[in-house]
JSON list of C-alpha atoms and ligand atoms in Angstrom, two decimals:
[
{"chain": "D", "resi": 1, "resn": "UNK", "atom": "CA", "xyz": [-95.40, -87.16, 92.44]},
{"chain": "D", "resi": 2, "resn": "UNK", "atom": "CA", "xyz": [-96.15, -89.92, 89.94]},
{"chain": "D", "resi": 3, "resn": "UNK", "atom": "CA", "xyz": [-98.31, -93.08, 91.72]},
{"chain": "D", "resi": 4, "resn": "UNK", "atom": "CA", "xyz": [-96.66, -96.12, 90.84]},
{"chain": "D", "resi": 5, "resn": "UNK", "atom": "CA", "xyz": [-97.74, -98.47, 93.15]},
{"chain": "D", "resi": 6, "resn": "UNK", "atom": "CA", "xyz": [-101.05, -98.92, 94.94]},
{"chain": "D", "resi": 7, "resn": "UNK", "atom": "CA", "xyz": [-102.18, -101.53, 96.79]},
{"chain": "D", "resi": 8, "resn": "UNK", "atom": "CA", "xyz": [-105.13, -102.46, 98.73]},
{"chain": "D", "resi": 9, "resn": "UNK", "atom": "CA", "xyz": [-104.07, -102.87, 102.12]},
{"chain": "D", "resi": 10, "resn": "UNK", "atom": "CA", "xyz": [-107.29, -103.13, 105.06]},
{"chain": "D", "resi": 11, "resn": "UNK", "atom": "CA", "xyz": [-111.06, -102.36, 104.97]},
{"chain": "D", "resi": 12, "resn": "UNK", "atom": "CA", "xyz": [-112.63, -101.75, 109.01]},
{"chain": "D", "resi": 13, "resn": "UNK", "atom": "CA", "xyz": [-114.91, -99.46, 110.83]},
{"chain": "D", "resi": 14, "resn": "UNK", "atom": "CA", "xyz": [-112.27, -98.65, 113.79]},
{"chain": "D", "resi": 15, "resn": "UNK", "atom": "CA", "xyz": [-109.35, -96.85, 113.64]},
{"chain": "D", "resi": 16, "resn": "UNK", "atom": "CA", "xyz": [-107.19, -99.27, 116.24]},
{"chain": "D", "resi": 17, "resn": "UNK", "atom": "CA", "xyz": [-107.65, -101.81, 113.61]},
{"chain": "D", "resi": 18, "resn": "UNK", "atom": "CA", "xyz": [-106.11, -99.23, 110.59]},
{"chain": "D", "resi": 19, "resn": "UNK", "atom": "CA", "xyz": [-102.31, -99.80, 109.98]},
{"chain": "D", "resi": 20, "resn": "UNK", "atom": "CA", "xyz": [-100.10, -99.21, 112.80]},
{"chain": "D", "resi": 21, "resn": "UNK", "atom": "CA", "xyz": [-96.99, -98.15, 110.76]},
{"chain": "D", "resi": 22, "resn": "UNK", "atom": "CA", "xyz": [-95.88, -94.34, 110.49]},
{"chain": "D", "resi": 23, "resn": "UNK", "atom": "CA", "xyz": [-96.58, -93.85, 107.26]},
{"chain": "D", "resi": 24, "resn": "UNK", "atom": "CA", "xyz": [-99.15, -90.72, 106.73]},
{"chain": "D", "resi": 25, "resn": "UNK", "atom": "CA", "xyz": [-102.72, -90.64, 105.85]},
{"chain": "D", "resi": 26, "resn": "UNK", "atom": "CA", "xyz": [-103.99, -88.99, 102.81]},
{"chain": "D", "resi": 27, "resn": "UNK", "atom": "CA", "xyz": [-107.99, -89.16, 103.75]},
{"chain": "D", "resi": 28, "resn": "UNK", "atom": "CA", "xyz": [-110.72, -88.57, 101.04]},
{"chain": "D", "resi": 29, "resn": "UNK", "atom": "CA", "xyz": [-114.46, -87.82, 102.07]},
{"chain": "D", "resi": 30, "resn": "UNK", "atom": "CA", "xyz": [-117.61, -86.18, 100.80]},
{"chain": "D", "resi": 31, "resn": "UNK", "atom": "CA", "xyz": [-121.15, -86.61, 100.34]},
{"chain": "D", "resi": 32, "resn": "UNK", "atom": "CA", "xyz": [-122.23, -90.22, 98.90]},
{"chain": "D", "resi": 33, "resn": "UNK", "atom": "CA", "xyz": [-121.95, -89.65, 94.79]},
{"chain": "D", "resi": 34, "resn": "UNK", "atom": "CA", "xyz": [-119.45, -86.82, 95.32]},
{"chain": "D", "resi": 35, "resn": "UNK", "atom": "CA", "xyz": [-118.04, -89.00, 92.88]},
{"chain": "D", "resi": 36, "resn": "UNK", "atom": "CA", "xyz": [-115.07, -89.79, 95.47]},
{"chain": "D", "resi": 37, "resn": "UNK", "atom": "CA", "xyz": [-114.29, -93.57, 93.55]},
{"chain": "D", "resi": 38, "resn": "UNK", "atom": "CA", "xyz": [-114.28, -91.96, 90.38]},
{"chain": "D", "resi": 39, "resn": "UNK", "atom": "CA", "xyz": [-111.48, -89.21, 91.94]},
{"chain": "D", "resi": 40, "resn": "UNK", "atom": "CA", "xyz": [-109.54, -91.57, 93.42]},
{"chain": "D", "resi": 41, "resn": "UNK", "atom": "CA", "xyz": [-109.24, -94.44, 90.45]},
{"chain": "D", "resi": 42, "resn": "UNK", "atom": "CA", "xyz": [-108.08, -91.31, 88.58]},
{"chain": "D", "resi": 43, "resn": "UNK", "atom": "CA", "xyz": [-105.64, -89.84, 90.81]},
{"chain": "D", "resi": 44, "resn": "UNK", "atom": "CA", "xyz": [-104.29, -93.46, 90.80]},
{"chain": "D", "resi": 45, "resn": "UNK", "atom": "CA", "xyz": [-104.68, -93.99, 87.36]},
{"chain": "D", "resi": 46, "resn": "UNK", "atom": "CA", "xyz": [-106.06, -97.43, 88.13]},
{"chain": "D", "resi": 47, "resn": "UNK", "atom": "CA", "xyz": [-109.34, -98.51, 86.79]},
{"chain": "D", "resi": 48, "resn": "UNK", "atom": "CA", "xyz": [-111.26, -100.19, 90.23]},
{"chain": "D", "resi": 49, "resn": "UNK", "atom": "CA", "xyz": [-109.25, -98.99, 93.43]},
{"chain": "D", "resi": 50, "resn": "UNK", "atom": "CA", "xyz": [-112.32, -97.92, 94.69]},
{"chain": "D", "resi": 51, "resn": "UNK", "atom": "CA", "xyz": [-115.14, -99.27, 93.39]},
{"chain": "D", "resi": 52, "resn": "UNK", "atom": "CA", "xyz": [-117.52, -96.59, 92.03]},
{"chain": "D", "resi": 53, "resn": "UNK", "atom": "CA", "xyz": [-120.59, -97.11, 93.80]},
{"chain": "D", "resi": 54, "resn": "UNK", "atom": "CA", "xyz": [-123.71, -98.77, 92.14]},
{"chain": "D", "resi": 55, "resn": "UNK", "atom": "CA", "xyz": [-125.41, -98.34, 95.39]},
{"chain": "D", "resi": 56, "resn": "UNK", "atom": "CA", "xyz": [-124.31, -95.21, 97.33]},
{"chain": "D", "resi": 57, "resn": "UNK", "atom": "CA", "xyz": [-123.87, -95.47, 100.70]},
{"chain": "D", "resi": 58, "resn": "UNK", "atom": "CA", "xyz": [-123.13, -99.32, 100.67]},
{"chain": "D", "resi": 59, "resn": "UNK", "atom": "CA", "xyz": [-119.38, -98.86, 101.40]},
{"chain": "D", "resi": 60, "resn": "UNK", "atom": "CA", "xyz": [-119.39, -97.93, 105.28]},
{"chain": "D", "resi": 61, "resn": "UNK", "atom": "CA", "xyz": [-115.71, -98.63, 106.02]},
{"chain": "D", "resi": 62, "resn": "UNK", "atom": "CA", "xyz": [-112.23, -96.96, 106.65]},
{"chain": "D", "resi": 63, "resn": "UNK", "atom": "CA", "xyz": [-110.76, -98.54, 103.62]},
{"chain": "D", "resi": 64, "resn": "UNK", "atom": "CA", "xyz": [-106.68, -97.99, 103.62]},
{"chain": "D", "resi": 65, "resn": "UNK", "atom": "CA", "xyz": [-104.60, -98.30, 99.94]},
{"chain": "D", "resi": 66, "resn": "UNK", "atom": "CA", "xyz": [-100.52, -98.38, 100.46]},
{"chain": "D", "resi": 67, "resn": "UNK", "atom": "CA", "xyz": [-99.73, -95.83, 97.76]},
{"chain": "D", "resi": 68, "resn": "UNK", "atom": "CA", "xyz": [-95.86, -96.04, 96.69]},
{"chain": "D", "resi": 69, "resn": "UNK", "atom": "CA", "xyz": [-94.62, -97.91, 99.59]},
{"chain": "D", "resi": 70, "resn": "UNK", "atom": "CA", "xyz": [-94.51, -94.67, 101.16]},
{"chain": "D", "resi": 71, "resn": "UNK", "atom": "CA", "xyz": [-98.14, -93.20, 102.07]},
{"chain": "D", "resi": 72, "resn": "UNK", "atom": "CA", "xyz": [-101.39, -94.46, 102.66]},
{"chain": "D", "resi": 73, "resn": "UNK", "atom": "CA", "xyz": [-104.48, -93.13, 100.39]},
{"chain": "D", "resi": 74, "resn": "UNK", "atom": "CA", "xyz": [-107.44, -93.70, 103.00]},
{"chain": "D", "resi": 75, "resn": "UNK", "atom": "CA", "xyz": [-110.74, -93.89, 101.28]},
{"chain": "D", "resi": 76, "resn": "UNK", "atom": "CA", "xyz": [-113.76, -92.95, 103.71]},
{"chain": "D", "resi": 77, "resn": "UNK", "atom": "CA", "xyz": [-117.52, -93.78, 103.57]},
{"chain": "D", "resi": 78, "resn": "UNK", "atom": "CA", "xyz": [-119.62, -91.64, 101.87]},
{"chain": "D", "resi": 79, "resn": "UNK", "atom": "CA", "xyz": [-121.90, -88.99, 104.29]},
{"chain": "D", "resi": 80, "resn": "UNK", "atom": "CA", "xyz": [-125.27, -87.65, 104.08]},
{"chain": "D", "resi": 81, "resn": "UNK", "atom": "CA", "xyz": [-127.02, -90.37, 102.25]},
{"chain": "D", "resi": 82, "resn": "UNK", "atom": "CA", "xyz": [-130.55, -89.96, 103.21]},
{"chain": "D", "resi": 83, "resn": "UNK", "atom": "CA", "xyz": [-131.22, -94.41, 102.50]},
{"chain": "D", "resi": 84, "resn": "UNK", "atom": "CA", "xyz": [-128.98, -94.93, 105.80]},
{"chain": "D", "resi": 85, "resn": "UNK", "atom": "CA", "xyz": [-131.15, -95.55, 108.94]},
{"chain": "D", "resi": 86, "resn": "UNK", "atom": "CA", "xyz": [-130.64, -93.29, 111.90]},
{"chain": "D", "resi": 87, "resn": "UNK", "atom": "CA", "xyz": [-128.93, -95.60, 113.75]},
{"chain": "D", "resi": 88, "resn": "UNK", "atom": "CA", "xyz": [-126.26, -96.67, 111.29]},
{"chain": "D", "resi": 89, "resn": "UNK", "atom": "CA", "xyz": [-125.70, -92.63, 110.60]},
{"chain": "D", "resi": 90, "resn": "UNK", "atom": "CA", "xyz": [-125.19, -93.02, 114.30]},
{"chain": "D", "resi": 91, "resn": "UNK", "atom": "CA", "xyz": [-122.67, -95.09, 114.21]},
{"chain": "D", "resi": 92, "resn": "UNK", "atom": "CA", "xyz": [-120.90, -93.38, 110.89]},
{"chain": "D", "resi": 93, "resn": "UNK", "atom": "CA", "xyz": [-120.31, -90.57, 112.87]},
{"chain": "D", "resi": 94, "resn": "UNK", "atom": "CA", "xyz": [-118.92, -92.34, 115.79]},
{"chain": "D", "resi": 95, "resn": "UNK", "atom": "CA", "xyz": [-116.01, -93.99, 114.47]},
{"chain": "D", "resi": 96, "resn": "UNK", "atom": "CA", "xyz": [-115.47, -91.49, 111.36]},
{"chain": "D", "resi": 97, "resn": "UNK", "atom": "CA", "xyz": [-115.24, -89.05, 114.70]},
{"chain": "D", "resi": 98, "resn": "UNK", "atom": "CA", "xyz": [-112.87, -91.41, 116.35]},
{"chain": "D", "resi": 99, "resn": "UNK", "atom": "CA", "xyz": [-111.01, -91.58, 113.09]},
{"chain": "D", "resi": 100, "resn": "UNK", "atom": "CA", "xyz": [-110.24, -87.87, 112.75]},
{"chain": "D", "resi": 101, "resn": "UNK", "atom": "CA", "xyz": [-109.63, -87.13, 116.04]},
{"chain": "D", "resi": 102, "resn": "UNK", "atom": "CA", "xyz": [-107.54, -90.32, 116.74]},
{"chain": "D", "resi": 103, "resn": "UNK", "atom": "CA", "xyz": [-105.62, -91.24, 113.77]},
{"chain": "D", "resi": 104, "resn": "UNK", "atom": "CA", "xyz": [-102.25, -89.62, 114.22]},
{"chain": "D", "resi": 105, "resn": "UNK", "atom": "CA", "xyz": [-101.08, -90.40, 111.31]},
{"chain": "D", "resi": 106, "resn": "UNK", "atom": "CA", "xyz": [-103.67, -88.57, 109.35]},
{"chain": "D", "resi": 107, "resn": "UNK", "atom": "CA", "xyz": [-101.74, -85.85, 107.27]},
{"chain": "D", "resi": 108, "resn": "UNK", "atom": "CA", "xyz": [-104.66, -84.16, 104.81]},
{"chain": "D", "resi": 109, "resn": "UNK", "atom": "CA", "xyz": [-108.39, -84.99, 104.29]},
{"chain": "D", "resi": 110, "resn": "UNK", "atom": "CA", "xyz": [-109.69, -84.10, 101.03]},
{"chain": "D", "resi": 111, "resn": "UNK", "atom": "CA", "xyz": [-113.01, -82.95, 101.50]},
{"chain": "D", "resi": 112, "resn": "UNK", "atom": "CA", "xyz": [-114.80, -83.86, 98.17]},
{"chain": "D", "resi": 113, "resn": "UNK", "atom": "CA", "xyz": [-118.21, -81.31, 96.89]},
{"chain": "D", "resi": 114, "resn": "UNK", "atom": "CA", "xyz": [-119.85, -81.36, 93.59]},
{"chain": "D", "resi": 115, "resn": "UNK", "atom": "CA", "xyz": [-118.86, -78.26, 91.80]},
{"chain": "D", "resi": 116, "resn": "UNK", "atom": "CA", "xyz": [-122.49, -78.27, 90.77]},
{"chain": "D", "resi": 117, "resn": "UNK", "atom": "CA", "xyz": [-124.44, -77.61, 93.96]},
{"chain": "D", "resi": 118, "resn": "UNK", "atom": "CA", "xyz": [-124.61, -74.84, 95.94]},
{"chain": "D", "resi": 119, "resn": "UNK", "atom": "CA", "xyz": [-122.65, -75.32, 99.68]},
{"chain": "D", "resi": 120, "resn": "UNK", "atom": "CA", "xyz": [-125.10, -77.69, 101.39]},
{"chain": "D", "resi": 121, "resn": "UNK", "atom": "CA", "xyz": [-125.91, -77.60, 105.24]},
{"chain": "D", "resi": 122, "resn": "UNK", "atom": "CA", "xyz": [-124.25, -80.95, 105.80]},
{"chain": "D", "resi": 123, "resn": "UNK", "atom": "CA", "xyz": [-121.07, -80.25, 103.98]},
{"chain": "D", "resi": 124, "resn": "UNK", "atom": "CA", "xyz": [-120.91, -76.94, 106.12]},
{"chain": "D", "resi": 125, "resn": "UNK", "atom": "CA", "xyz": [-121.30, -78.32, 109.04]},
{"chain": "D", "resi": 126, "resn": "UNK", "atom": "CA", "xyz": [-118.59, -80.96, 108.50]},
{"chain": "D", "resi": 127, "resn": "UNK", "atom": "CA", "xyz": [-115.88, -78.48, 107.07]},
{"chain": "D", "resi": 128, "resn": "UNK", "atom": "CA", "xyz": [-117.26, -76.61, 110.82]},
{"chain": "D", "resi": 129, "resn": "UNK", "atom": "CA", "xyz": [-116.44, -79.30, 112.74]},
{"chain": "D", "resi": 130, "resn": "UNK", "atom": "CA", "xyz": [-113.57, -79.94, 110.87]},
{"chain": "D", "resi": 131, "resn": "UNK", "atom": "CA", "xyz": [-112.42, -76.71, 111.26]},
{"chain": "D", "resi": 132, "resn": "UNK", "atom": "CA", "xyz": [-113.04, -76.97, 115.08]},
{"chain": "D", "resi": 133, "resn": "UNK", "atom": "CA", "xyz": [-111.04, -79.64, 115.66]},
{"chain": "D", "resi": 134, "resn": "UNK", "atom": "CA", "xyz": [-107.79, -78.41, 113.94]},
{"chain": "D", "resi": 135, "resn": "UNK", "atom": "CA", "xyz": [-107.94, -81.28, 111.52]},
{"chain": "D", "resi": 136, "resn": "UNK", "atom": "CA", "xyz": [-105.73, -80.21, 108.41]},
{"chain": "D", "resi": 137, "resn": "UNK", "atom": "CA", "xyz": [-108.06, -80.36, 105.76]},
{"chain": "D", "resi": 138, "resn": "UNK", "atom": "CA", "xyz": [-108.47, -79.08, 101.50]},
{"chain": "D", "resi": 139, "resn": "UNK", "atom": "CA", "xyz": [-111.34, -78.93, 99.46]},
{"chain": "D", "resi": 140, "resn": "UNK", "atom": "CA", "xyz": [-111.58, -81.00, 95.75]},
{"chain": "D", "resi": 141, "resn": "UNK", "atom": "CA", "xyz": [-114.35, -79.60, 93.76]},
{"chain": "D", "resi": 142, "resn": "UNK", "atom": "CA", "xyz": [-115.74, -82.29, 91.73]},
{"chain": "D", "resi": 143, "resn": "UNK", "atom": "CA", "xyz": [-116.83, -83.55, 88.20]},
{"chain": "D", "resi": 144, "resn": "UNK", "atom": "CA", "xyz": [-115.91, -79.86, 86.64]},
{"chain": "D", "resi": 145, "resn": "UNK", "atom": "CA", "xyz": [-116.69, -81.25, 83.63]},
{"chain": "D", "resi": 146, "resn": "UNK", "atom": "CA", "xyz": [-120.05, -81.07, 83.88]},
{"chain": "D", "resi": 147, "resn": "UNK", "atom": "CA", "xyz": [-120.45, -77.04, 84.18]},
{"chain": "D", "resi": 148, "resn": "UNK", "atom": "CA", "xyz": [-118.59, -74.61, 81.68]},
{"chain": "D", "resi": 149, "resn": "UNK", "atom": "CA", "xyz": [-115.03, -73.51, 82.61]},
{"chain": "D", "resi": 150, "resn": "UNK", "atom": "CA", "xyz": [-116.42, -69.77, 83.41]},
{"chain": "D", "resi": 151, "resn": "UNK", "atom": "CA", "xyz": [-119.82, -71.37, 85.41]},
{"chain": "D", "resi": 152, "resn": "UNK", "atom": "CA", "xyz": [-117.70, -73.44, 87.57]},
{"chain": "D", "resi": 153, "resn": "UNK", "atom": "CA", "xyz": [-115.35, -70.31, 88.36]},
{"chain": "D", "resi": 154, "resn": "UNK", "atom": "CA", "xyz": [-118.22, -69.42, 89.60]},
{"chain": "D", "resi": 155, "resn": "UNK", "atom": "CA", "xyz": [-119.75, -72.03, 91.52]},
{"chain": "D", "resi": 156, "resn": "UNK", "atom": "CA", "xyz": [-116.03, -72.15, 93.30]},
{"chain": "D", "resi": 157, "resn": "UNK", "atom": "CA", "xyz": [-116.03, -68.71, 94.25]},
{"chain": "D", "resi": 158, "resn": "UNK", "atom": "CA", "xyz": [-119.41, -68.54, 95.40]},
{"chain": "D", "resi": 159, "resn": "UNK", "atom": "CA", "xyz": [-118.85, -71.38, 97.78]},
{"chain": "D", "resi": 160, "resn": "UNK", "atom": "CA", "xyz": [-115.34, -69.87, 99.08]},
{"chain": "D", "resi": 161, "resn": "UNK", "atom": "CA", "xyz": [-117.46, -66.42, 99.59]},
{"chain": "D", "resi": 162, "resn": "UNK", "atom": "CA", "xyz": [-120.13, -68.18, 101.87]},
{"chain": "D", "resi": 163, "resn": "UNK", "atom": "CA", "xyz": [-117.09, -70.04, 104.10]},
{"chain": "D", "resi": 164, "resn": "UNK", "atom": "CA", "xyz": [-115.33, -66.96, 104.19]},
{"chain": "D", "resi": 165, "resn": "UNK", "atom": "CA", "xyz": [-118.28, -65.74, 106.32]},
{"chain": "D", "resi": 166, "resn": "UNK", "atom": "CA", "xyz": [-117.61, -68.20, 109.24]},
{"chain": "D", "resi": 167, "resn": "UNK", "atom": "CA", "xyz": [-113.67, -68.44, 108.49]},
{"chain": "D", "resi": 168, "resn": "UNK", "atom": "CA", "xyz": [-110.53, -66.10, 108.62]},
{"chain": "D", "resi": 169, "resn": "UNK", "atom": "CA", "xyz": [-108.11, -67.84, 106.33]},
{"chain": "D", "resi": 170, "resn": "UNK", "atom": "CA", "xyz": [-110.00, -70.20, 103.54]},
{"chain": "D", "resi": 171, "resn": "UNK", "atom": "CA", "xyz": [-108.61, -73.97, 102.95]},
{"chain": "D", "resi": 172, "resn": "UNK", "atom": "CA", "xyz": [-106.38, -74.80, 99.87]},
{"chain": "D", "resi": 173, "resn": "UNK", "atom": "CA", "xyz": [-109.03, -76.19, 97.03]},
{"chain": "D", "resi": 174, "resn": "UNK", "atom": "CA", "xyz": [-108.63, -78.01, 93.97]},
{"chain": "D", "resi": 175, "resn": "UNK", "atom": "CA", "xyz": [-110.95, -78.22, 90.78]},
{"chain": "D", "resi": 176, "resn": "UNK", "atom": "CA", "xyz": [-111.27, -81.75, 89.43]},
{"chain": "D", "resi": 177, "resn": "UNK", "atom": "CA", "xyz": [-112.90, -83.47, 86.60]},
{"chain": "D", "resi": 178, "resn": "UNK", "atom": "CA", "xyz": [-112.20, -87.64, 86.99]},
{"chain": "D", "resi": 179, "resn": "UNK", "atom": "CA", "xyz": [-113.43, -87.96, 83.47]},
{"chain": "D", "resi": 180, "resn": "UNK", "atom": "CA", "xyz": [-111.16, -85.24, 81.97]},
{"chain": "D", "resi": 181, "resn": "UNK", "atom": "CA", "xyz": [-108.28, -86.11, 84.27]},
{"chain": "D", "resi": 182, "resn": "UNK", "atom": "CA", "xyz": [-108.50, -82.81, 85.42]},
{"chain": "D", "resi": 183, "resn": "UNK", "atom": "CA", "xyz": [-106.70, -81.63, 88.39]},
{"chain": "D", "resi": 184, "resn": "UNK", "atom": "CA", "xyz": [-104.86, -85.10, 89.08]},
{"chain": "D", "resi": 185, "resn": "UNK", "atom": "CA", "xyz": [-101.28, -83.43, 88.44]},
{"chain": "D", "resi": 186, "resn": "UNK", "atom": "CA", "xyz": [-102.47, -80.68, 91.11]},
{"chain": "D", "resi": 187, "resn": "UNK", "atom": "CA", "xyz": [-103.43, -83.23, 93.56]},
{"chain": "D", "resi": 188, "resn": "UNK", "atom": "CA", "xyz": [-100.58, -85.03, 93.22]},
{"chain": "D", "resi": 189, "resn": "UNK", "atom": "CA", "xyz": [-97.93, -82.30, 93.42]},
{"chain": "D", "resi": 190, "resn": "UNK", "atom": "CA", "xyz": [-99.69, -81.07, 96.81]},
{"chain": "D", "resi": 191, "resn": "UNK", "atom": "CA", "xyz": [-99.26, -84.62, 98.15]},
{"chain": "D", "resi": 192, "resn": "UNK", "atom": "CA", "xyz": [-95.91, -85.01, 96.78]},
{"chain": "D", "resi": 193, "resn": "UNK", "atom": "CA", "xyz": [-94.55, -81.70, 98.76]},
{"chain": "D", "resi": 194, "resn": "UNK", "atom": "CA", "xyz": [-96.71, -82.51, 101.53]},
{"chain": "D", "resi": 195, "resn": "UNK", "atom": "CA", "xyz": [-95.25, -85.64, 101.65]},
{"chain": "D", "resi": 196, "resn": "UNK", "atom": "CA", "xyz": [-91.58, -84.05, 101.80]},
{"chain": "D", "resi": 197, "resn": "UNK", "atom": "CA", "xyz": [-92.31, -81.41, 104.67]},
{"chain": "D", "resi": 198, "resn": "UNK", "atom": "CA", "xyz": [-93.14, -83.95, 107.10]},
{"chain": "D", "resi": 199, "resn": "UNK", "atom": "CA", "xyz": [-90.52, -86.32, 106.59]},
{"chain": "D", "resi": 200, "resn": "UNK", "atom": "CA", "xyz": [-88.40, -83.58, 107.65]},
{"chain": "D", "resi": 201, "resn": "UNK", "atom": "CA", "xyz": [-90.56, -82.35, 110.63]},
{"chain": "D", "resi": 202, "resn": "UNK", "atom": "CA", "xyz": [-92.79, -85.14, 111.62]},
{"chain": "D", "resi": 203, "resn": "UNK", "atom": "CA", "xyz": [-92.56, -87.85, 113.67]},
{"chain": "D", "resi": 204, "resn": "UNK", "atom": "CA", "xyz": [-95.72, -89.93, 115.17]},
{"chain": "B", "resi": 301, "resn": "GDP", "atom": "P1", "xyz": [-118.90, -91.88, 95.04]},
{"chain": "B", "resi": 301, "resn": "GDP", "atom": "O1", "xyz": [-120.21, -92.45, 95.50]},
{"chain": "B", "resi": 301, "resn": "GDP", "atom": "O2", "xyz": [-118.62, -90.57, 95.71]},
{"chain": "B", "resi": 301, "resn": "GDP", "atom": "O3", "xyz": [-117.75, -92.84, 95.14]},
{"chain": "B", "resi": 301, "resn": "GDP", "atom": "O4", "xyz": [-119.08, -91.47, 93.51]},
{"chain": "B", "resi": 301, "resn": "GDP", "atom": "P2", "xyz": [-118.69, -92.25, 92.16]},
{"chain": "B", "resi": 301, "resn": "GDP", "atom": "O5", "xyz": [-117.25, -92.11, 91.85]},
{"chain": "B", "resi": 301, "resn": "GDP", "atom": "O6", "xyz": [-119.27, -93.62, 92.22]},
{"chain": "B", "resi": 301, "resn": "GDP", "atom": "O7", "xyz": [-119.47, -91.34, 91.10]},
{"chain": "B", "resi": 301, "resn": "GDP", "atom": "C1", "xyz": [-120.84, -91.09, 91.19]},
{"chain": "B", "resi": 301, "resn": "GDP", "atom": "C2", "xyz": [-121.37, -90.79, 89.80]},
{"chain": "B", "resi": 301, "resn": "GDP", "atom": "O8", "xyz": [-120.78, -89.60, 89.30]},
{"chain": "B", "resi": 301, "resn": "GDP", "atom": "C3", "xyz": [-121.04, -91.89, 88.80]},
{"chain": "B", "resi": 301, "resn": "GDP", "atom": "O9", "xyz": [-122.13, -92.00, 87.91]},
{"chain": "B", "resi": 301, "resn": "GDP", "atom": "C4", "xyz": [-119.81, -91.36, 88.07]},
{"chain": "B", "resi": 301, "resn": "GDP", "atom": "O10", "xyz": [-119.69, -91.83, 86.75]},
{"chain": "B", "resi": 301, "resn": "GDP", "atom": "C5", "xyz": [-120.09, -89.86, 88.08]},
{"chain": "B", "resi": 301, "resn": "GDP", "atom": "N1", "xyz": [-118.83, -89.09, 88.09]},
{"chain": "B", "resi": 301, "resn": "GDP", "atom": "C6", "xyz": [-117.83, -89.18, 88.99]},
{"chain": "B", "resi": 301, "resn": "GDP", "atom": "N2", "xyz": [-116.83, -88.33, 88.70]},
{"chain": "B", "resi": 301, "resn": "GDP", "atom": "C7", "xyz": [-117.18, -87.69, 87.57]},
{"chain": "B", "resi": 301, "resn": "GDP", "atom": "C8", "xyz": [-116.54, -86.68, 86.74]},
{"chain": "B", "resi": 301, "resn": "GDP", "atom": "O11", "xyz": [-115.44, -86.21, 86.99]},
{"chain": "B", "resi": 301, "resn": "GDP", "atom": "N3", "xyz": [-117.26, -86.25, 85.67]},
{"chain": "B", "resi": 301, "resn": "GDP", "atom": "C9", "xyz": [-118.47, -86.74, 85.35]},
{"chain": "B", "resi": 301, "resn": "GDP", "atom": "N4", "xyz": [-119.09, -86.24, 84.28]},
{"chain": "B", "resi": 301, "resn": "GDP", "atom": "N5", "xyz": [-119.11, -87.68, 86.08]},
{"chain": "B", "resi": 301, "resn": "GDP", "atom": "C10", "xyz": [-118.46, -88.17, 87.18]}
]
């Protein structure tokens, strides 16, 4: 699936105020400097969709992008960054909570880790709770670039190897590099025949 449009459509912190139109959600998410702007600039091959960050944790809003008339690209605050106060992390969790478990029209979250570090507590428990609430999810290793191909074979299959001890069947992943354009063809494809499943069997 080639992007050819994208658009910037609405930026809130509550999901009755996201777009109220059946066209599915395509959700990314990760730790703040997952380098989840970066991903998704390069997935649309546009140069400020989302705006890397120059302070992480800054963007705390459901941000929606009409992608080819035809699905929305749903770019999600940044978790886990340790500059937030306790009560805004509060309030992060309540309406990215209400957003996953209320937004019917969310088809796929991309759940975004560094290919670099080792499967943190925070990104475990999400992908738990995740998990828990049946919310159809895949996981987009990040900036490969940055490790050699064999070392990040290996941080990918160590990760899998410490979900496969809490899970049965292990989520679809990707391996990315923004900078290389790696993995954008991948993404795309999946969202492409994702796209043409449910128009045959979904209806919201
Ligand atoms: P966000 O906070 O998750 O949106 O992360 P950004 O996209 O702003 O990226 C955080 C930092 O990682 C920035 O300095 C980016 O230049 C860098 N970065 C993001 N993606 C890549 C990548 O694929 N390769 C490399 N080498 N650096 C990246």
């Amino acid at each position: 699936m080639q992007i050819t449009t994208a658009s910037f459509v609405i930026s809130n912190t509550s999901v009755e105020q996201c777009p109220k139109d059946n066209r599915p959600d395509f959700a990314f998410i990760g730790r703040s400097n997952v380098g989840k702007s970066s991903l998704i600039n390069a997935l649309c091959q546009r140069k400020n969709l989302a705006k890397t960050s120059s302070r992480p944790g800054k963007t705390q809003l459901i941000n929606h992008f009409l992608i080819n008339e035809r699905w929305y690209l749903v770019d999600l605050p940044g978790y886990g960054y340790a500059r937030v106060s306790k009560k805004s992390k509060k309030q992060f969790q309540q309406y990215i909570t209400k957003y996953f478990k209320e937004r019917k029209q969310l088809c796929c979250a991309f759940i975004l880790l560094d290919i670099r570090h080792d499967p943190q507590p925070i990104d475990k428990e999400f992908i738990r709770w995740m998990g828990e609430a049946q919310i159809p999810f895949v996981l987009v290793f990040t900036k490969a670039d940055k490790l050699s191909a064999k070392k990040a074979e290996a941080q990918v299959s160590n990760y899998l190897t410490t979900l496969e001890e809490e899970w049965d069947a292990l989520p679809q992943h990707f391996v990315t590099s923004a900078a290389k354009l790696q993995g954008m063809e991948a993404l795309q494809g999946f969202i492409g025949s994702t796209l043409d499943e449910i128009s045959t069997i979904k209806t919201f």
